[in-house]
Amino acid sequence: MPGYSIDRMCAGAMTAVTTLAGGIAFGAYDVAIAGGVEHMGHHPMGEGANPNPRFVAEKLVDISALSMGATAENLHDRFPNLTRERADAFAVASQAKLAKAYADGKIQPDLVPVATRSTALGWGLATKDEPPRPGSTVETLAGLRTPFRPHGRITAGNAAGLTDGATACLLAASDVAVELGLPSRMRLVGYGFAGVDPEVMGVGPIPSTEKALRATGLTIDDIGLFELNEAFAVQVLAFLDHFGVADDDPRVNQYGGAIAVGHPLASSGVRLMIQLARQFVDHPEVRYGLTAMCVGLGQGGSVIWENPQYSGARS
Amino acid sequence: MTATDSLVFPDEIVTQALVRYLDIPGLPGEFALITLDNGRDHTRPSTLGPAALSSLAAALDEIEAHVPRVTAIGVTGKTLRLCRRCRHQGDGADP
């Protein structure tokens, strides 16, 4: 059983999926496990980042590109219509949607309990996500500091928290899944990755989604459910504005997102997919769904999925 | 730990009984988990000296008084070994 690790910062798990899916499509594998793990307490962010020295010495990127919070402030600059008020409102909705998804039992079936240990508290068991703050309101968020810039717009409330996480999923060739009797929750239709200016890395999912749509011959109107990673509210809003989707469109992030649940970088891609798969079950009228995320230092990744439960007409 | 216990072995490396109340998927109510841990790494296994037994008794009393009543109680140790028969005291070599 061969294995390997890959690194694409925020899109680690997503890239594990697309890379292995490519291998399956090529006939190299029948069945593969793709996933990601991140301990954000150990991941150098901002001041602690230690990039390729050429980035700085040769001014390959703007210095703000190394601090994700600063890149999100840059996005607010670039799109003045994306106000802090809109970002905070989106963040509050994310918290509320995740709380509802937990109350409806949509999240728990896909969680694996993990033992935790603390010298001070003894052994524990993590059975649910710890970061959510379900009581958040626009009023409580409005009072938060903007650590990345004086009078800035990015706060702990409208950005994904630093949390630990791990995800995994099983990929199989269609004929192998049938042969082994594996229930299929989604079919990968196509994907795309794109590079963008590192100092506004948050726009990455826009060109990567356009690329994935081109590759699959679909348009944004074909997408019935969106799972957009919420590294920052502003970065999701930039995507929604570009494609003409409302901030509170019910197709978008039905279970909330990283603002509520956290963004352990390399694990988040598969979390988006797991949540989309569960939403597909509840929405047999939807044929296609999109998972997309921005990637630190200037990339976007997008994967388009087909709903096996789709009950409508096929062209 | 009471004053009397600490007098039995004044230099006992005390194994503490730490209590946590956990939600276990599929189990109704709360599960009380006691972790026996002397605060040292695996090279110094936990031991059950007089003060440790006192701590365990206090933990069980606490769980018994807990509202609502727990569904089950579990006892575990730190990594590798639950506990071991060896010197209770001091930092000297393990005999």
Coordinates of C-alpha atoms in Angstrom, one line a residue:
Chain A
M1 CA 0.0 0.0 0.0
P2 CA 2.0 3.1 -1.2
G3 CA 1.4 6.5 0.3
Y4 CA 2.8 10.0 0.1
S5 CA 2.4 13.5 1.5
I6 CA 1.8 16.7 -0.3
D7 CA 1.7 20.3 0.7
R8 CA -0.4 23.1 -0.7
M9 CA -1.0 25.0 2.5
C10 CA -4.8 25.7 2.7
A11 CA -5.6 23.3 -0.1
G12 CA -3.7 20.3 1.2
A13 CA -6.6 17.9 1.5
M14 CA -8.3 19.3 -1.6
T15 CA -5.1 18.7 -3.6
A16 CA -4.8 15.2 -2.1
V17 CA -8.3 14.5 -3.5
T18 CA -7.7 16.0 -6.9
T19 CA -4.2 14.4 -7.3
L20 CA -5.4 10.9 -6.4
A21 CA -8.6 11.4 -8.5
G22 CA -6.3 12.2 -11.4
G23 CA -4.3 9.0 -10.6
I24 CA -7.5 7.0 -10.5
A25 CA -8.7 8.5 -13.8
F26 CA -5.3 7.5 -15.3
G27 CA -5.8 4.0 -14.1
A28 CA -3.0 4.0 -11.6
Y29 CA -5.2 3.3 -8.6
D30 CA -8.5 1.6 -7.9
V31 CA -9.2 2.9 -4.4
A32 CA -7.4 5.6 -2.5
I33 CA -7.7 7.5 0.8
A34 CA -7.2 11.2 0.7
G35 CA -7.1 13.6 3.6
G36 CA -5.3 16.2 5.5
V37 CA -4.2 17.2 9.0
E38 CA -3.2 20.5 10.5
H39 CA -2.1 21.6 14.0
M40 CA -2.5 25.3 13.8
G41 CA -0.7 25.8 17.1
H42 CA 2.4 24.5 15.3
H43 CA 1.8 26.1 11.9
P44 CA 3.8 29.4 11.5
M45 CA 1.4 32.2 10.7
G46 CA 2.2 35.9 10.2
E47 CA 5.3 36.8 12.3
G48 CA 6.3 33.2 12.6
A49 CA 6.2 32.4 8.8
N50 CA 9.5 31.4 7.3
P51 CA 9.0 31.5 3.6
N52 CA 11.6 31.0 0.8
P53 CA 14.0 33.8 1.6
R54 CA 13.9 34.9 -2.1
F55 CA 10.3 36.0 -1.5
V56 CA 11.5 38.8 0.7
A57 CA 15.1 39.4 -0.5
E58 CA 14.2 39.7 -4.2
K59 CA 10.8 41.3 -3.4
L60 CA 9.0 38.6 -5.3
V61 CA 5.9 39.3 -3.3
D62 CA 4.5 42.2 -1.4
I63 CA 5.5 41.9 2.3
S64 CA 1.8 41.9 3.2
A65 CA 1.4 38.6 1.3
L66 CA 3.0 36.7 4.1
S67 CA 0.3 37.7 6.6
M68 CA -3.0 36.2 5.7
G69 CA -4.9 38.8 7.8
A70 CA -3.1 41.6 5.9
T71 CA -4.0 40.0 2.5
A72 CA -7.7 40.0 3.7
E73 CA -7.3 43.8 4.5
N74 CA -5.9 44.2 1.0
L75 CA -9.1 42.6 -0.4
H76 CA -11.3 45.1 1.5
D77 CA -9.1 47.9 -0.1
R78 CA -9.5 46.4 -3.6
F79 CA -13.3 46.0 -3.3
P80 CA -14.6 49.0 -1.2
N81 CA -18.1 47.7 -1.5
L82 CA -17.1 44.8 0.7
T83 CA -17.5 46.5 4.0
R84 CA -16.8 45.3 7.5
E85 CA -20.5 45.4 8.1
R86 CA -21.1 42.9 5.3
A87 CA -18.3 40.7 6.5
D88 CA -19.6 40.7 10.1
A89 CA -23.1 39.9 8.9
F90 CA -21.8 37.0 6.9
A91 CA -19.8 35.8 9.9
V92 CA -22.8 35.9 12.2
A93 CA -24.8 33.9 9.6
S94 CA -22.0 31.3 9.4
Q95 CA -22.2 30.8 13.2
A96 CA -26.0 30.5 13.1
K97 CA -26.0 28.1 10.2
L98 CA -23.5 25.8 11.9
A99 CA -25.4 25.8 15.1
K100 CA -28.6 24.9 13.2
A101 CA -26.7 22.1 11.3
Y102 CA -25.5 20.7 14.7
A103 CA -29.1 20.9 16.1
D104 CA -30.4 19.1 13.0
G105 CA -27.8 16.4 13.4
K106 CA -26.1 17.1 10.0
I107 CA -22.6 17.4 11.3
Q108 CA -22.2 14.7 13.9
P109 CA -22.6 11.6 11.6
D110 CA -19.3 12.5 9.8
L111 CA -17.2 13.1 12.9
V112 CA -14.8 10.6 14.4
P113 CA -14.2 10.9 18.2
V114 CA -10.6 11.7 19.0
A115 CA -8.9 11.2 22.4
T116 CA -7.3 14.3 23.8
R117 CA -4.8 14.5 26.7
S118 CA -4.0 17.3 29.0
T119 CA -1.6 17.0 31.9
A120 CA -3.7 19.3 34.0
L121 CA -7.2 17.9 33.1
G122 CA -6.4 14.2 32.2
W123 CA -7.7 12.3 29.2
G124 CA -10.7 13.7 27.3
L125 CA -12.7 12.9 24.2
A126 CA -13.3 15.4 21.4
T127 CA -16.7 14.5 19.9
K128 CA -17.6 17.9 18.4
D129 CA -16.0 21.0 17.0
E130 CA -14.8 23.3 19.8
P131 CA -14.4 26.7 18.1
P132 CA -18.1 27.7 17.3
R133 CA -19.6 30.7 19.1
P134 CA -23.2 30.2 18.3
G135 CA -24.4 33.3 20.2
S136 CA -22.5 35.8 18.0
T137 CA -24.4 38.9 16.9
V138 CA -23.3 41.8 14.6
E139 CA -23.2 43.9 17.8
T140 CA -20.7 41.6 19.6
L141 CA -18.6 41.3 16.4
A142 CA -18.6 45.1 15.8
G143 CA -16.7 45.6 19.0
L144 CA -13.8 43.4 18.2
R145 CA -10.3 44.7 17.5
T146 CA -8.7 44.7 14.0
P147 CA -5.2 43.3 14.8
F148 CA -3.9 43.4 11.2
R149 CA -4.3 47.2 10.7
P150 CA -5.4 50.1 12.8
H151 CA -9.1 50.9 11.9
G152 CA -9.0 47.8 9.7
R153 CA -11.8 45.4 9.0
I154 CA -10.5 42.0 9.7
T155 CA -11.3 40.7 13.2
A156 CA -11.3 37.4 15.0
G157 CA -15.0 37.4 14.4
N158 CA -15.0 37.6 10.6
A159 CA -12.0 35.3 10.0
A160 CA -11.5 31.6 10.5
G161 CA -10.1 30.6 13.9
L162 CA -6.8 28.8 14.5
T163 CA -7.8 25.3 15.4
D164 CA -6.6 21.7 14.9
G165 CA -8.2 19.2 12.6
A166 CA -8.0 16.2 10.4
T167 CA -10.1 14.8 7.6
A168 CA -10.1 11.9 5.3
C169 CA -12.3 10.4 2.5
L170 CA -12.3 7.4 0.3
L171 CA -12.0 7.8 -3.5
A172 CA -12.6 5.0 -6.0
A173 CA -12.9 4.5 -9.7
S174 CA -16.6 4.3 -10.7
D175 CA -16.4 0.7 -11.9
V176 CA -14.5 -0.4 -8.8
A177 CA -17.0 1.3 -6.6
V178 CA -19.8 -0.7 -8.3
E179 CA -17.7 -3.9 -8.1
L180 CA -17.1 -3.5 -4.4
G181 CA -20.6 -2.3 -3.6
L182 CA -19.3 1.0 -2.2
P183 CA -22.0 3.6 -1.8
S184 CA -21.1 6.7 -3.7
R185 CA -21.8 10.0 -2.1
M186 CA -20.5 12.2 -4.9
R187 CA -18.9 12.0 -8.4
L188 CA -16.0 14.2 -9.1
V189 CA -16.7 16.0 -12.4
G190 CA -13.6 18.2 -12.7
Y191 CA -11.4 20.7 -10.9
G192 CA -9.1 23.7 -11.4
F193 CA -6.4 25.5 -9.6
A194 CA -5.2 29.0 -10.4
G195 CA -2.5 31.4 -9.3
V196 CA -3.3 35.0 -8.2
D197 CA -1.3 37.9 -6.7
P198 CA -0.2 36.7 -3.3
E199 CA -1.1 40.0 -1.6
V200 CA -4.8 39.4 -2.5
M201 CA -4.7 35.6 -2.3
G202 CA -8.4 35.6 -1.2
V203 CA -9.6 36.1 -4.8
G204 CA -8.0 32.8 -5.8
P205 CA -11.3 30.8 -5.9
I206 CA -12.6 33.1 -8.6
P207 CA -10.2 32.1 -11.5
S208 CA -9.9 28.6 -10.2
T209 CA -13.7 28.2 -10.4
E210 CA -13.8 29.7 -13.9
K211 CA -11.1 27.2 -14.9
A212 CA -13.1 24.3 -13.4
L213 CA -16.3 25.5 -15.1
R214 CA -14.5 25.7 -18.4
A215 CA -13.0 22.3 -18.0
T216 CA -16.4 20.7 -17.3
G217 CA -18.4 22.7 -19.8
L218 CA -20.7 24.0 -17.0
T219 CA -21.7 27.5 -16.0
I220 CA -22.1 29.0 -12.6
D221 CA -25.9 28.7 -13.0
D222 CA -25.4 24.9 -13.1
I223 CA -24.1 24.9 -9.5
G224 CA -26.9 24.2 -7.0
L225 CA -24.8 24.1 -3.8
F226 CA -21.7 26.0 -2.9
E227 CA -19.2 25.0 -0.1
L228 CA -16.8 27.9 0.0
N229 CA -14.1 27.9 2.5
E230 CA -14.4 30.9 4.8
A231 CA -10.8 31.8 5.5
F232 CA -12.1 35.3 5.7
A233 CA -15.7 36.6 5.2
V234 CA -14.4 39.2 2.7
Q235 CA -12.8 36.6 0.5
V236 CA -16.1 34.6 0.2
L237 CA -18.0 37.9 -0.4
A238 CA -15.5 38.8 -3.2
F239 CA -16.3 35.4 -4.8
L240 CA -20.1 35.8 -4.4
D241 CA -20.0 39.4 -5.9
H242 CA -18.0 38.2 -8.9
F243 CA -20.5 35.5 -9.7
G244 CA -23.6 37.5 -8.8
V245 CA -24.7 35.4 -5.9
A246 CA -26.3 37.1 -2.8
D247 CA -24.4 37.1 0.5
D248 CA -27.3 35.1 2.1
D249 CA -28.1 32.9 -0.9
P250 CA -29.4 29.6 0.6
R251 CA -27.2 27.6 -1.8
V252 CA -24.1 28.9 -0.1
N253 CA -22.5 27.2 2.9
Q254 CA -25.7 25.7 4.3
Y255 CA -23.9 24.4 7.4
G256 CA -21.9 27.6 7.9
G257 CA -18.2 27.4 7.4
A258 CA -14.6 28.0 8.7
I259 CA -15.6 31.2 10.4
A260 CA -17.6 29.1 12.8
V261 CA -15.8 25.8 12.7
G262 CA -12.2 26.9 12.1
H263 CA -9.8 26.3 9.3
P264 CA -7.1 23.8 10.1
L265 CA -5.5 24.5 6.7
A266 CA -4.6 21.2 5.2
S267 CA -7.7 19.4 6.4
S268 CA -10.4 21.9 5.3
G269 CA -10.8 20.8 1.7
V270 CA -12.2 17.4 2.6
R271 CA -14.5 19.0 5.2
L272 CA -16.1 21.1 2.5
M273 CA -16.6 17.9 0.4
I274 CA -18.1 15.9 3.4
Q275 CA -20.6 18.7 4.0
L276 CA -21.5 19.0 0.3
A277 CA -22.0 15.2 0.1
R278 CA -24.5 15.4 3.0
Q279 CA -26.3 18.4 1.5
F280 CA -26.6 16.4 -1.8
V281 CA -28.7 13.8 0.1
D282 CA -31.1 16.5 1.2
H283 CA -31.2 18.1 -2.3
P284 CA -31.9 15.5 -5.0
E285 CA -33.1 18.4 -7.2
V286 CA -29.5 19.7 -7.3
R287 CA -27.2 18.0 -9.9
Y288 CA -23.9 19.9 -9.4
G289 CA -22.1 21.3 -6.4
L290 CA -18.8 23.3 -5.9
T291 CA -16.2 23.2 -3.3
A292 CA -13.7 26.0 -3.5
M293 CA -11.0 27.6 -1.3
C294 CA -8.3 30.2 -1.4
V295 CA -4.7 29.3 -0.7
G296 CA -2.1 31.3 1.1
L297 CA 0.6 32.9 -1.1
G298 CA -1.7 33.3 -4.0
Q299 CA -3.8 30.4 -5.3
G300 CA -7.3 29.2 -5.5
G301 CA -8.7 25.6 -5.8
S302 CA -12.1 24.5 -7.1
V303 CA -13.7 21.1 -7.4
I304 CA -17.0 20.4 -9.1
W305 CA -19.1 17.4 -7.9
E306 CA -22.2 15.6 -9.2
N307 CA -25.0 14.5 -7.0
P308 CA -25.6 10.7 -7.4
Q309 CA -29.1 11.3 -5.9
Y310 CA -30.0 13.8 -8.6
S311 CA -33.6 13.0 -9.7
G312 CA -34.0 15.6 -12.4
A313 CA -33.6 15.5 -16.2
R314 CA -30.1 14.7 -17.6
S315 CA -29.2 16.5 -20.8
Chain B
M1 CA -4.7 14.7 49.9
T2 CA -4.9 15.2 53.7
A3 CA -2.1 16.2 56.1
T4 CA -2.1 12.7 57.5
D5 CA -1.4 11.1 54.1
S6 CA 1.5 13.3 53.3
L7 CA 3.1 12.3 56.6
V8 CA 3.2 8.6 55.6
F9 CA 5.7 9.3 52.8
P10 CA 6.6 12.9 52.9
D11 CA 8.4 12.7 49.6
E12 CA 5.8 10.7 47.7
I13 CA 5.4 11.5 44.0
V14 CA 1.7 11.9 44.2
T15 CA -0.5 10.4 41.5
Q16 CA -3.4 12.7 41.1
A17 CA -6.9 11.4 40.1
L18 CA -8.2 13.9 37.6
V19 CA -11.9 13.9 36.8
R20 CA -13.5 14.8 33.5
Y21 CA -17.1 14.5 32.5
L22 CA -17.5 13.5 28.8
D23 CA -20.2 13.1 26.3
I24 CA -19.7 9.7 24.5
P25 CA -21.6 9.4 21.2
G26 CA -24.3 6.7 21.6
L27 CA -24.2 6.8 25.5
P28 CA -26.9 8.7 27.2
G29 CA -25.9 11.1 30.0
E30 CA -22.4 11.9 31.1
F31 CA -19.4 9.6 31.4
A32 CA -16.9 10.3 34.3
L33 CA -13.3 9.6 33.3
I34 CA -10.7 9.5 36.0
T35 CA -7.1 9.8 34.8
L36 CA -4.4 8.7 37.2
D37 CA -1.3 10.9 36.4
N38 CA 1.7 11.8 38.6
G39 CA 2.7 14.6 36.2
R40 CA 5.9 12.9 35.1
D41 CA 6.6 11.3 31.7
H42 CA 6.5 7.5 31.0
T43 CA 9.8 6.8 32.6
R44 CA 8.3 7.5 36.0
P45 CA 5.1 5.5 36.1
S46 CA 2.2 6.5 38.3
T47 CA 2.1 4.7 41.7
L48 CA -0.7 4.3 44.2
G49 CA 0.8 5.6 47.4
P50 CA -1.3 6.8 50.4
A51 CA -1.8 10.3 49.0
A52 CA -2.7 8.9 45.6
L53 CA -5.4 6.7 47.1
S54 CA -6.7 9.7 48.9
S55 CA -6.9 11.6 45.7
L56 CA -8.7 8.7 44.0
A57 CA -11.2 8.5 46.9
A58 CA -11.8 12.3 46.7
A59 CA -12.4 11.9 42.9
L60 CA -15.0 9.1 43.5
D61 CA -16.7 11.3 46.1
E62 CA -16.8 14.2 43.7
I63 CA -18.3 12.0 41.0
E64 CA -20.9 10.5 43.4
A65 CA -22.0 14.1 44.3
H66 CA -22.1 15.2 40.7
V67 CA -25.5 16.3 39.4
P68 CA -26.9 14.8 37.2
R69 CA -25.8 11.4 38.2
V70 CA -23.2 10.0 35.7
T71 CA -24.1 7.0 33.5
A72 CA -20.7 5.3 33.9
I73 CA -17.2 5.8 35.4
G74 CA -14.0 4.9 33.8
V75 CA -10.4 4.9 35.2
T76 CA -7.4 5.2 33.0
G77 CA -3.8 6.2 33.4
K78 CA -1.2 8.2 31.5
T79 CA 0.3 6.9 28.3
L80 CA 1.9 3.4 28.2
R81 CA 1.2 2.2 31.7
L82 CA -1.9 2.5 34.0
C83 CA 0.3 2.3 37.0
R84 CA 3.1 0.2 38.3
R85 CA 4.5 -1.1 41.5
C86 CA 7.7 0.8 42.2
R87 CA 9.1 3.5 44.5
H88 CA 6.5 6.0 45.6
Q89 CA 9.0 8.5 46.8
G90 CA 11.7 10.8 45.7
D91 CA 13.5 11.3 42.4
G92 CA 16.1 8.5 42.9
A93 CA 16.6 5.6 40.5
D94 CA 13.8 3.1 40.2
P95 CA 14.8 0.0 42.3

